[in-house]
Coordinates of C-alpha atoms in Angstrom, one line a residue:
Chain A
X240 CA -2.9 -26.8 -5.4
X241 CA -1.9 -23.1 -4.7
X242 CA -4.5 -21.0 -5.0
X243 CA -3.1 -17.8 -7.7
X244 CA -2.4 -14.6 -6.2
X245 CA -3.4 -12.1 -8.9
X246 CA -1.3 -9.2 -8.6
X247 CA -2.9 -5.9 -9.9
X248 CA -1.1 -2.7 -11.8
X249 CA -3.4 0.1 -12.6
X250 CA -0.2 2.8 -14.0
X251 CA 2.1 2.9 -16.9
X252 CA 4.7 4.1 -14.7
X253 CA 4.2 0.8 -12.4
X254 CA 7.9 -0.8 -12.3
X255 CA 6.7 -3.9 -13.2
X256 CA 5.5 -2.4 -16.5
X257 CA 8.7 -0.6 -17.2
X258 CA 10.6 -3.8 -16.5
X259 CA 8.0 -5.6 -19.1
X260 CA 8.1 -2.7 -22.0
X261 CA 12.4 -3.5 -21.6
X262 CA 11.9 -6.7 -22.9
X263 CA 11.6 -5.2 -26.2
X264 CA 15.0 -4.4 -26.1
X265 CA 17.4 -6.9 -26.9
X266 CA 20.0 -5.6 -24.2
X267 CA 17.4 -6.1 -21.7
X268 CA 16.3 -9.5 -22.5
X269 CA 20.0 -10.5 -22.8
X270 CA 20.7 -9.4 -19.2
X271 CA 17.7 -10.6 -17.7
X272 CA 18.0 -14.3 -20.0
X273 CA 14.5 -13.5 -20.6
X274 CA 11.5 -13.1 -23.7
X275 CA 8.1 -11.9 -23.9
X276 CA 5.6 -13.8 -25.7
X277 CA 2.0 -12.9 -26.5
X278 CA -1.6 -14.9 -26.9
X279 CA -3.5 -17.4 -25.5
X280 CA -2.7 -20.3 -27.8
X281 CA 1.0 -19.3 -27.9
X282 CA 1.0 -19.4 -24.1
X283 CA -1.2 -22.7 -24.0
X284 CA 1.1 -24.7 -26.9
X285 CA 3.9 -23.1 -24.6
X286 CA 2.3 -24.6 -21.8
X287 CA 1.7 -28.1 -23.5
X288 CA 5.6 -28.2 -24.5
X289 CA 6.6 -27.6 -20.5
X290 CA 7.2 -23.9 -21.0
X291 CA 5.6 -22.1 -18.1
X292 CA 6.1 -18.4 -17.7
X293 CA 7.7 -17.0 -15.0
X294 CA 4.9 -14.4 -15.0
X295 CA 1.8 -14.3 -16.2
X296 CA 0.1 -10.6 -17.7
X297 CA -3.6 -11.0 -18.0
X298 CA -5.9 -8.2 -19.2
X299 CA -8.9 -7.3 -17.2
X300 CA -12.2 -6.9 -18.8
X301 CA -12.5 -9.9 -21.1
X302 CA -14.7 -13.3 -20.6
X303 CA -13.3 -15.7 -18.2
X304 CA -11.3 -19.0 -20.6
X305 CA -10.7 -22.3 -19.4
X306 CA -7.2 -22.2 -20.8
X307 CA -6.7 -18.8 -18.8
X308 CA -7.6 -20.7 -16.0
X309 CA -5.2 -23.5 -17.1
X310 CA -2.3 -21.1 -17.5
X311 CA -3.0 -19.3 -13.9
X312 CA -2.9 -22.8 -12.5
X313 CA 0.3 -23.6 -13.9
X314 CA 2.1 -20.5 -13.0
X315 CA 1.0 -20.5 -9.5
X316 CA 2.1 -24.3 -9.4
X317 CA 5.7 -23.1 -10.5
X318 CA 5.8 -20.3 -8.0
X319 CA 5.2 -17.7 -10.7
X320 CA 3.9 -14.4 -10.9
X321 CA 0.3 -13.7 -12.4
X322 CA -0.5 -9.9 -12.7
X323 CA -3.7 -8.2 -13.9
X324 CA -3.6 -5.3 -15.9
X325 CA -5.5 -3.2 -18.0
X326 CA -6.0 -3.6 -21.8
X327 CA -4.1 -0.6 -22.7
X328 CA -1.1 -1.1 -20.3
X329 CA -1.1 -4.7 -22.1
X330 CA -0.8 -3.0 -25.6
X331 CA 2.2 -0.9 -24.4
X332 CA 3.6 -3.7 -23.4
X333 CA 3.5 -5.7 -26.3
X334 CA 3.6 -2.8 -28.7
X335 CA 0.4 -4.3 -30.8
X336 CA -2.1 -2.0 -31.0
X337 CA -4.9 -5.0 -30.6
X338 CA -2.8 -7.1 -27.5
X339 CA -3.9 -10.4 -27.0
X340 CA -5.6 -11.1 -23.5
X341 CA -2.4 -12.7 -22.3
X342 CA 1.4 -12.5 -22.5
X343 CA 4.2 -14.4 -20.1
X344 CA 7.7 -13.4 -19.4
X345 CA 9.5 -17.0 -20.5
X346 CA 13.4 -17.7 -19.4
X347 CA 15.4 -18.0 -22.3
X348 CA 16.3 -21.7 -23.4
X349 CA 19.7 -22.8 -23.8
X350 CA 21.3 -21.9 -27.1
X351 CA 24.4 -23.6 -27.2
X352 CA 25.2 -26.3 -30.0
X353 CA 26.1 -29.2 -27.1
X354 CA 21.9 -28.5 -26.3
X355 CA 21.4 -30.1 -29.6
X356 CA 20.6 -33.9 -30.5
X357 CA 21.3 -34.3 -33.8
X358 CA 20.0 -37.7 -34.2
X359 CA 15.8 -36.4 -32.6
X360 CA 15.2 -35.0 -36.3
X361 CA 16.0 -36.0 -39.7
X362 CA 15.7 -32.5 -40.7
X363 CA 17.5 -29.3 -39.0
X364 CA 17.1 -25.4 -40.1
X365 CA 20.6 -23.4 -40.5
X366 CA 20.1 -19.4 -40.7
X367 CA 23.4 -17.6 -41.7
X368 CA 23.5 -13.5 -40.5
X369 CA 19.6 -13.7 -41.3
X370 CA 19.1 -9.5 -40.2
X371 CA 14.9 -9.8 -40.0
X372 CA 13.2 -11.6 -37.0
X373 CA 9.7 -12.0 -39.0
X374 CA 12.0 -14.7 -41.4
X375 CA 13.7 -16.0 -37.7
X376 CA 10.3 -16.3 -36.9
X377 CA 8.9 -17.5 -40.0
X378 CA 11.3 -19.8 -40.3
X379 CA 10.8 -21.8 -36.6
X380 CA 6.7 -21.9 -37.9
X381 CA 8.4 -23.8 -41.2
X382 CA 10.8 -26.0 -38.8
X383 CA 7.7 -26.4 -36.8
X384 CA 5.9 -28.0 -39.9
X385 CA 8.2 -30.0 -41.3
X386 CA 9.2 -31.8 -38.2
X387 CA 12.4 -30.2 -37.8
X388 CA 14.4 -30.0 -34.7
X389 CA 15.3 -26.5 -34.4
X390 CA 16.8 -23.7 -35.5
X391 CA 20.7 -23.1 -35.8
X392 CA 21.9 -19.4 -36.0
X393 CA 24.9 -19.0 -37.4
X394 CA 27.1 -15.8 -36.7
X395 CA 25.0 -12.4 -36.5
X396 CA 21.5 -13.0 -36.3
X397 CA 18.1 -11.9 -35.7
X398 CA 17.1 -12.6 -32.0
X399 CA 15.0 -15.1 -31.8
X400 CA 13.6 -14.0 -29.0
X401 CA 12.6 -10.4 -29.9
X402 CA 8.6 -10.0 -29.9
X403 CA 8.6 -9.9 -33.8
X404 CA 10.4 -13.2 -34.1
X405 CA 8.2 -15.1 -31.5
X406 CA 5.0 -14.0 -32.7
X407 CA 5.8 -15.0 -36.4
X408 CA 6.7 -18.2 -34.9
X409 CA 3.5 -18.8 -34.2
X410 CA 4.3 -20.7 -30.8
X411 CA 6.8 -22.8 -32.8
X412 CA 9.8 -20.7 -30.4
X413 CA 8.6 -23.4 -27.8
X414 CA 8.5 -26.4 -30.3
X415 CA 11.7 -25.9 -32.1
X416 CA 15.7 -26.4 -30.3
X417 CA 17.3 -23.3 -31.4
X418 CA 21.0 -23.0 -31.3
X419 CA 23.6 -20.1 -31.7
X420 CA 27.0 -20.4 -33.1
X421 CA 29.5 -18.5 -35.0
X422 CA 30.4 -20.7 -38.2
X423 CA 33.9 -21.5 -37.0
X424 CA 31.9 -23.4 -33.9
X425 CA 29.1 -24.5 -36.3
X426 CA 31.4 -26.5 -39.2
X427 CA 33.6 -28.4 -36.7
X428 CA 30.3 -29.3 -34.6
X429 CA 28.8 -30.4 -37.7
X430 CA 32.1 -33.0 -38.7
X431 CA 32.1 -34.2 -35.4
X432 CA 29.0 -36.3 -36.2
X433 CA 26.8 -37.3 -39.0
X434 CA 25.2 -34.5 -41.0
X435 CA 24.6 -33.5 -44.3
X436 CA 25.0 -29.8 -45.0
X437 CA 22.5 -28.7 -48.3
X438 CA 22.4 -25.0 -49.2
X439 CA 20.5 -23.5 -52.2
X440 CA 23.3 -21.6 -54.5
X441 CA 24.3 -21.1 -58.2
X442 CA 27.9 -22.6 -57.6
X443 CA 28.2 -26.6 -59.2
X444 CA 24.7 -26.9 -58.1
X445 CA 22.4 -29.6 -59.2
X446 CA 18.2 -29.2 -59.3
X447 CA 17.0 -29.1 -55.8
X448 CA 14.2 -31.2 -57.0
X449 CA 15.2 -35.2 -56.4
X450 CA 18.7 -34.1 -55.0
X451 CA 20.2 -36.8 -52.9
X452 CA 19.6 -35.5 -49.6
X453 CA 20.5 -37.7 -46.4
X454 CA 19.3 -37.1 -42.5
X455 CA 20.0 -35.8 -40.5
X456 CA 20.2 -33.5 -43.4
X457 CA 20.8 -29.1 -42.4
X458 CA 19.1 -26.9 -44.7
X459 CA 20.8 -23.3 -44.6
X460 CA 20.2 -20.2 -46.2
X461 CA 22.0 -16.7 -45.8
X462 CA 22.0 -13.1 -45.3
X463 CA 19.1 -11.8 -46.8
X464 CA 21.2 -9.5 -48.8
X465 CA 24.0 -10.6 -49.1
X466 CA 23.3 -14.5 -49.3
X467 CA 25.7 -17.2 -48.3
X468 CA 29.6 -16.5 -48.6
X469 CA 31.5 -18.1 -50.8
X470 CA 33.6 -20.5 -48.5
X471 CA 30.3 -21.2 -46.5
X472 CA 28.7 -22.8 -49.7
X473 CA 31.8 -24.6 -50.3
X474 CA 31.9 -26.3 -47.4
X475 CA 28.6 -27.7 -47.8
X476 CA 27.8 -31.5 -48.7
X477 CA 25.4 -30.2 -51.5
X478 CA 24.6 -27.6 -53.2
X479 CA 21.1 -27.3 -54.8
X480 CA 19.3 -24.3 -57.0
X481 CA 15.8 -23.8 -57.5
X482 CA 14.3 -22.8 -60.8
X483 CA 14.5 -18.6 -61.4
X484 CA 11.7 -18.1 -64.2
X485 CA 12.1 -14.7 -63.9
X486 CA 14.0 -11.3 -63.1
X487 CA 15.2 -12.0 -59.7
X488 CA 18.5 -14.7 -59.1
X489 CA 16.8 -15.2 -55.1
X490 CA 13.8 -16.3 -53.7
X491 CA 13.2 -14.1 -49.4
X492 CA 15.1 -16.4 -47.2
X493 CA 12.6 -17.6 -45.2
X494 CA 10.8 -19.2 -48.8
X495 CA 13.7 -20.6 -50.1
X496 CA 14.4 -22.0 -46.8
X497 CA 11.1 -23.7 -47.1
X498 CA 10.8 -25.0 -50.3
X499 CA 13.8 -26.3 -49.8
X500 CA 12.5 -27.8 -46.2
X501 CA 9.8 -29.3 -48.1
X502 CA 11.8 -31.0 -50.7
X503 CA 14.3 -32.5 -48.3
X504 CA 11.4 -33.8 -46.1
X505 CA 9.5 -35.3 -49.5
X506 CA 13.5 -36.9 -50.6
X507 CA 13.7 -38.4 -46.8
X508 CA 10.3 -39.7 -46.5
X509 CA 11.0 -41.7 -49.5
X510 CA 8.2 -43.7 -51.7
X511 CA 6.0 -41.2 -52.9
X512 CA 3.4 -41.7 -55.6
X513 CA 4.1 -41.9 -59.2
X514 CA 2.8 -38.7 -60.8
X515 CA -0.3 -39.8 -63.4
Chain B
X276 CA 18.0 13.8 -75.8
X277 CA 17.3 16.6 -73.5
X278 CA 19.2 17.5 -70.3
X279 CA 18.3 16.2 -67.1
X280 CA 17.1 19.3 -64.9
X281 CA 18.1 18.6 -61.5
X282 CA 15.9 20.5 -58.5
X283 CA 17.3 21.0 -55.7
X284 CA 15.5 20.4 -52.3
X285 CA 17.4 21.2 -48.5
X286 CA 14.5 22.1 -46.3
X287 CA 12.4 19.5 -44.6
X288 CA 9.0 21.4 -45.2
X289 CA 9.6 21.6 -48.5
X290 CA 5.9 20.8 -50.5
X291 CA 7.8 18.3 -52.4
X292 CA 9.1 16.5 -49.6
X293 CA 5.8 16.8 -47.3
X294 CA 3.9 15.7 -50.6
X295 CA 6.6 12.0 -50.9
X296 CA 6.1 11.2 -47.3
X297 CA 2.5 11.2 -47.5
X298 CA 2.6 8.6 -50.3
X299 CA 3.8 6.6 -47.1
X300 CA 0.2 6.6 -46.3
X301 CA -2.7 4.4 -48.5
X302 CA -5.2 7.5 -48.6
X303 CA -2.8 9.7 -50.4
X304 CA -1.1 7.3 -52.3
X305 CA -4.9 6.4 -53.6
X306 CA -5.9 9.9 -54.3
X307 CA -2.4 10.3 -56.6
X308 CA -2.7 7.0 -58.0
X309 CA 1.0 6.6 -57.2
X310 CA 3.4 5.1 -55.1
X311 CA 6.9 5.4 -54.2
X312 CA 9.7 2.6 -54.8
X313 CA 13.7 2.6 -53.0
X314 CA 16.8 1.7 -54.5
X315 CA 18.7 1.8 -57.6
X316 CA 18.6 -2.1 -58.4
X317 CA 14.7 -1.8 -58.2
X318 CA 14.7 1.3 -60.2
X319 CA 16.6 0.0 -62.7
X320 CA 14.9 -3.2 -62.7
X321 CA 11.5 -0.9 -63.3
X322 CA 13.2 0.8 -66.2
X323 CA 14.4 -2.0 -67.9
X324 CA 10.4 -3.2 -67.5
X325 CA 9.2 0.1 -69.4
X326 CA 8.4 1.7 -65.8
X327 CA 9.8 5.2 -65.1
X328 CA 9.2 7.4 -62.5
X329 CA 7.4 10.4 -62.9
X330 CA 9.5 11.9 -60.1
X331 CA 13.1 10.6 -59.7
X332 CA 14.7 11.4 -56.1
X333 CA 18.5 11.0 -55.6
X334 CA 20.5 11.7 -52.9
X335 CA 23.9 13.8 -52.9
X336 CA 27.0 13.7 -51.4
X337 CA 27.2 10.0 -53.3
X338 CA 29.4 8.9 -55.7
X339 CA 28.3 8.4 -59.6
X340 CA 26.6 5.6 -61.0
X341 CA 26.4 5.1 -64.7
X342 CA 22.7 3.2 -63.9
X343 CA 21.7 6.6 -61.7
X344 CA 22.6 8.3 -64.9
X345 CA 20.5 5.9 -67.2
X346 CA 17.8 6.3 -64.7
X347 CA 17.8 10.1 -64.8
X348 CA 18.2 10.4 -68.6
X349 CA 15.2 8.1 -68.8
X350 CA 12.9 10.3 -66.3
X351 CA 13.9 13.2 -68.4
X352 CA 13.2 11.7 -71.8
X353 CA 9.4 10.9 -70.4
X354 CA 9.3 14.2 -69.2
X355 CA 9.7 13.6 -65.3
X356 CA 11.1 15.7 -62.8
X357 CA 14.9 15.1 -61.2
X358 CA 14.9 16.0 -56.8
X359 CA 18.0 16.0 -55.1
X360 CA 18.4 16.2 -52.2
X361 CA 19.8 14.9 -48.4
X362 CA 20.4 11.6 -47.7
X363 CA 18.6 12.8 -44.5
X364 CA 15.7 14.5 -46.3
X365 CA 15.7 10.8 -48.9
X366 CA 15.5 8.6 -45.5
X367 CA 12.7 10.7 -44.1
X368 CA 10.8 10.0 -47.5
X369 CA 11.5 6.5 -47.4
X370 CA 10.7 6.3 -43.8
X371 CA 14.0 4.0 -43.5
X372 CA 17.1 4.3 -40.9
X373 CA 19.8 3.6 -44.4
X374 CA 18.2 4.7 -47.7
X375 CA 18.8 3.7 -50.5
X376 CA 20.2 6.2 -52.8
X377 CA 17.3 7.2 -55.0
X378 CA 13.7 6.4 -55.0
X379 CA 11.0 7.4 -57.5
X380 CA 7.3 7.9 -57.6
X381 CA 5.4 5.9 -60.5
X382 CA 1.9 5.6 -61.8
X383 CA 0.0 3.0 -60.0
X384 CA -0.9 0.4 -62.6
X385 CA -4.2 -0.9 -63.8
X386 CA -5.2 -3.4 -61.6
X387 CA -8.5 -4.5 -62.8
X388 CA -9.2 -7.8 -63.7
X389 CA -10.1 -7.3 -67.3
X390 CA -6.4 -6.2 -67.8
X391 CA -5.2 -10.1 -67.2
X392 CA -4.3 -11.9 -70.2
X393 CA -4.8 -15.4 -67.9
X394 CA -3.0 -17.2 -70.8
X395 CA 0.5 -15.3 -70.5
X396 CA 1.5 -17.3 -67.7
X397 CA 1.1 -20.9 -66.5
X398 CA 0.7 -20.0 -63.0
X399 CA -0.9 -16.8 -61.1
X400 CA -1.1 -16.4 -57.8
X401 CA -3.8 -15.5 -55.8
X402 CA -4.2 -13.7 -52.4
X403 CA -7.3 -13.6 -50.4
X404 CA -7.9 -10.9 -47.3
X405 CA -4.0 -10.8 -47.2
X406 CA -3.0 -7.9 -44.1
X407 CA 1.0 -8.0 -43.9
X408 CA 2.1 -5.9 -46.6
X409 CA 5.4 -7.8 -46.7
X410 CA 3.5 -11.1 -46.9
X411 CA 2.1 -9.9 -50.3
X412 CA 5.9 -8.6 -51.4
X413 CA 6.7 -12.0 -51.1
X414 CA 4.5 -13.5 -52.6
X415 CA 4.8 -11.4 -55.7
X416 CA 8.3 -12.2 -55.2
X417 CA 8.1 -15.4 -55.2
X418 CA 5.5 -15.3 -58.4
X419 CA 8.7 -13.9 -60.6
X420 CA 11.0 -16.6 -59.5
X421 CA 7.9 -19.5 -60.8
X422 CA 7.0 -17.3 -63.7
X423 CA 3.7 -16.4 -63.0
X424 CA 2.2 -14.0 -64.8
X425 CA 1.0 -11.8 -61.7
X426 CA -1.0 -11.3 -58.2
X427 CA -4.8 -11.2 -57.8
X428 CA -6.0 -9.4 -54.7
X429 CA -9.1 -11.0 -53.7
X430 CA -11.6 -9.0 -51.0
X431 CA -9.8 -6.7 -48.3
X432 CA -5.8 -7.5 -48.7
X433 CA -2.7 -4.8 -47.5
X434 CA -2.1 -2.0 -50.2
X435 CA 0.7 -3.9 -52.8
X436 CA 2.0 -0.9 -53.5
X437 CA 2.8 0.3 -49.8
X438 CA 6.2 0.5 -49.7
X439 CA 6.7 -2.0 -47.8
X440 CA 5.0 -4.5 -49.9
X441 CA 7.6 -3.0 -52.9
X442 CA 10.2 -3.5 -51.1
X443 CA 9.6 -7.0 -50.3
X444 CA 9.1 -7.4 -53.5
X445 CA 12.4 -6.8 -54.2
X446 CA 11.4 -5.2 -58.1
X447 CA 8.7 -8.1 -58.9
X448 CA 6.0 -5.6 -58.0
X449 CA 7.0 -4.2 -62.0
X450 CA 7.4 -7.7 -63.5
X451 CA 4.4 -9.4 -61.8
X452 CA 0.8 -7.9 -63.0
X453 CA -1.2 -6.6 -59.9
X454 CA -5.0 -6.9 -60.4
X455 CA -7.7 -6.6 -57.4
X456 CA -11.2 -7.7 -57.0
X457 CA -13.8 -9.0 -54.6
X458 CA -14.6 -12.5 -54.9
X459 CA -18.0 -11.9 -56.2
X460 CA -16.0 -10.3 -59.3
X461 CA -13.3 -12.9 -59.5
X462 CA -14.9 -16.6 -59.6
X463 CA -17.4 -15.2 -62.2
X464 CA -14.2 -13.7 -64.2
X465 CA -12.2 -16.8 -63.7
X466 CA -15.3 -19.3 -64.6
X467 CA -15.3 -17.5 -67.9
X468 CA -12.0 -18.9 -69.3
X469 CA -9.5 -21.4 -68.6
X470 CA -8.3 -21.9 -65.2
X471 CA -7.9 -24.5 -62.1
X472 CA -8.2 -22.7 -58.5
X473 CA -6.2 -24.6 -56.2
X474 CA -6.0 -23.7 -52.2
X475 CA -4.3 -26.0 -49.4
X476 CA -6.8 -27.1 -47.6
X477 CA -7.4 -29.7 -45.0
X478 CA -11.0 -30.7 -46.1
X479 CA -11.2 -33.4 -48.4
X480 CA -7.8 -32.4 -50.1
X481 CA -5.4 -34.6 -51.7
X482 CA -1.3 -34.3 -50.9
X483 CA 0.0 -31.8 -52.6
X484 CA 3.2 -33.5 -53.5
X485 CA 1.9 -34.8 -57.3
X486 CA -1.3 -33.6 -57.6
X487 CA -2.8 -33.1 -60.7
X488 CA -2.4 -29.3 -61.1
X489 CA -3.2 -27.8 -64.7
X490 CA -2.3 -24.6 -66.7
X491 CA -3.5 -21.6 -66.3
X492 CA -3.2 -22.7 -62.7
X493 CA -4.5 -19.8 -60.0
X494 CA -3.2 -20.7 -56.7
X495 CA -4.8 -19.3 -54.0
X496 CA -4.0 -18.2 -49.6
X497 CA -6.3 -17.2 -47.6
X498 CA -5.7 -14.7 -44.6
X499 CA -3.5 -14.9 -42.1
X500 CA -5.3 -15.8 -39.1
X501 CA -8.5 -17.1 -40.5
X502 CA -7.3 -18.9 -44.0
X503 CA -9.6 -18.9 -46.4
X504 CA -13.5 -19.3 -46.2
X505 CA -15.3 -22.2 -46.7
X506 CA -16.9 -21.1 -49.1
X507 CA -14.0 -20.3 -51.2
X508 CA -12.3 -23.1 -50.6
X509 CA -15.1 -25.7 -51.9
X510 CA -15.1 -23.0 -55.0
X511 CA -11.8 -24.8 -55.7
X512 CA -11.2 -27.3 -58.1
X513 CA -8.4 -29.0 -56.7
X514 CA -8.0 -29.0 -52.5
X515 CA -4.5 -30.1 -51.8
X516 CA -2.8 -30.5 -48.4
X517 CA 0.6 -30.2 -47.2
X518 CA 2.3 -32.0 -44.6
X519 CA 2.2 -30.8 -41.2
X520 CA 4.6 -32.7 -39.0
X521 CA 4.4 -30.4 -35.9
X522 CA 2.2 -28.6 -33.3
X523 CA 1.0 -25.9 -35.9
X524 CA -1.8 -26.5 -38.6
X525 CA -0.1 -23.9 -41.1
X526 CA 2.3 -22.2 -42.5
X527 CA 2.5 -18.7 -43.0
X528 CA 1.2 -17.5 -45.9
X529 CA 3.5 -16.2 -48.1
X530 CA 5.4 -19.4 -47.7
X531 CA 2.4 -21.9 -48.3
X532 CA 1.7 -19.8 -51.5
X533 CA 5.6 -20.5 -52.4
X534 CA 5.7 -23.9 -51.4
X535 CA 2.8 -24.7 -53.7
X536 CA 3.7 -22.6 -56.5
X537 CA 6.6 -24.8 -56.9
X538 CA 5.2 -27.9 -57.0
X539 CA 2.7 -26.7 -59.4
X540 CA 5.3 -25.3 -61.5
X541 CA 7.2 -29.0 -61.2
X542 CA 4.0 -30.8 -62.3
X543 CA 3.5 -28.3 -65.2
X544 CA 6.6 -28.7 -66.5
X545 CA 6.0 -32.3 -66.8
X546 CA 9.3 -34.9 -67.0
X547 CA 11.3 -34.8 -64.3
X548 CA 14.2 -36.7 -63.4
X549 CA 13.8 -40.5 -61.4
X550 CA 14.7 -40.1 -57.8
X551 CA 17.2 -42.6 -57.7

């Protein structure tokens, strides 16, 4: 087993911490097919899904952790890069005023729609121009729970891989297929195999409670202010609504898209037990 | 009716505008009792709920709007004051790259738990130690689309009326009653009425899919990283759980609190149509 060779930055100017403070750009990350991602049980669920950083950022001055040790191990293994750094050089790096101890510089999956298997989950999430990477994010943690299979990003998008998306994601970036597409890939994708495409809308919709949804069943929800266009929820196989009790007509995206998520899930699984 | 009298503001140091970007911060916005709210929909919203700004702020160089002109008439009629000034001067305010076209400054509202008439509403939600503002926007958005009757606050949770917690909101933060308490204040409160506290839980807790929730139903989320305390939780009378299908053992908050609030609102509503 290689031993780790810790490398150690002491200044903010450093290169290495320039480079790592870009990844917070989307142009950046995008050119280097890079993403930053923070913690120690994000980096060890990242770790336990075959996701090992290309380099490791420790902070000095904490207690010495087993998974730390763990996640040293398998960098050095894969011939990355582990570097020590202060706290504070940590925290400009992430751009959280309490970092985590850890963060790794991850290479971006592949996000094209071929990636996908549509059959591996009965259950797939569908984001339409969705502007805010905390639903993105939000949003993989929901796939993440319901047994989804990823994400699929239709036309402009979030990053999923911005810092705000993958720490609301709550490690589920590395648990979760995520696909990008504009919707004139997406729909013919979609036709060339089995797949039922739901969406929550006011249009001929019928109660998204009992609805008769089907796997491998897509779930999609829209812009967050400007929802779904019109010919995107006409092209879907079914088109649900969820009760309104009160002033608003819309639930945030990244709720609908889970109570929906939940529903389809509870429809799929079948038998469920008589209410008494 | 009296005439709307419009006060011009250009300069950047202007008191007026130094004293609206403070309410950006929780001290000052305490010390006014006030806080500030974006955007004519949500304005109007608030008006139509019987809130009006004490101090209406619109930006020029836009076209007319008959609802900016309801808006302004009804700040005038209450005997509120009428800013115009930059769209520059409105997005420093609003501490927002696109502002909206007007924002206003209202009374904070009595959030004490004595001002909850618990049977008004079937459901309430209920937030304990709750930090992301825009968690707690959600939820309260989410609590006008079930009809719940409002938000309780329980120990140290993000300021609702932040504005980013309003905007989240997305105008529920008027039709949803705020109240805020410690928990030594709220299980005595709740224990004198009506009312089942529920929480997902994973210690002895039943599915949540059919459980038997009753009205006034409080449904409660704990924090974001630690959940909720033991000790609240075993305060509950009903522990229900949720599936979890993936690596993660939760969802984030604001969309377990939805999740739930739905199937409680399903079970309270009784019949529901045979899955066929």
């Amino acid at each position: 087993m290689p031993s780790p060779i810790r490398r150690e930055i002491t200044g903010f100017s450093n290169p290495t911490v320039k480079y790592l403070r870009s990844l917070r750009d989307k142009k950046h990350r995008k050119r280097e097919a890079v993403f930053l991602a923070e913690g120690l049980r994000l980096l060890t669920d990242a770790r336990e899904c075959g996701h090992v950083p290309q380099m490791l950022v420790m902070a000095t001055g904490r207690d010495p952790h087993p998974l730390i040790g763990a996640l040293e191990t398998a960098v050095a293994e894969a011939g990355g890069e582990v570097i020590v750094t202060s706290p504070d050089i940590l925290s400009k790096i992430t751009g959280k005023d309490n970092p985590q101890s850890v963060a790794g510089v991850f290479s971006e999956f592949d996000t094209s729609l071929a990636s996908l298997d549509r059959g591996a989950s009965k259950i797939w999430l569908v984001a339409q121009a969705l502007r805010d990477p905390g639903n993105l994010g939000t949003m993989l943690r929901t796939g993440d729970a319901v047994g989804a299979g990823g994400l699929i990003l239709i036309d402009d998008c979030a990053d999923p891989f911005s810092v705000e998306a993958v720490r609301a994601s709550m490690g589920a970036v590395f648990t979760q297929k995520i696909a990008r597409a504009n919707w004139d890939e997406f729909l013919p994708w979609l036709r060339g195999g089995n797949g039922q495409l739901v969406a929550a809308s006011l249009r001929d919709a019928v109660p998204y409670r009992g609805a008769p949804y089907a796997a491998p069943c897509f779930v999609m929800v829209g812009n967050e202010s400007q929802g779904l266009p019109e010919t995107y929820e006409m092209a879907c196989d079914l088109r649900v609504t969820m009760p309104m009790r009160g002033r608003a007509d819309s639930l945030n995206a990244a709720v609908a898209a889970a109570v929906l998520a939940y529903e389809v899930l509870d429809g799929l699984e079948g038998e469920r037990p008589l209410r008494t």
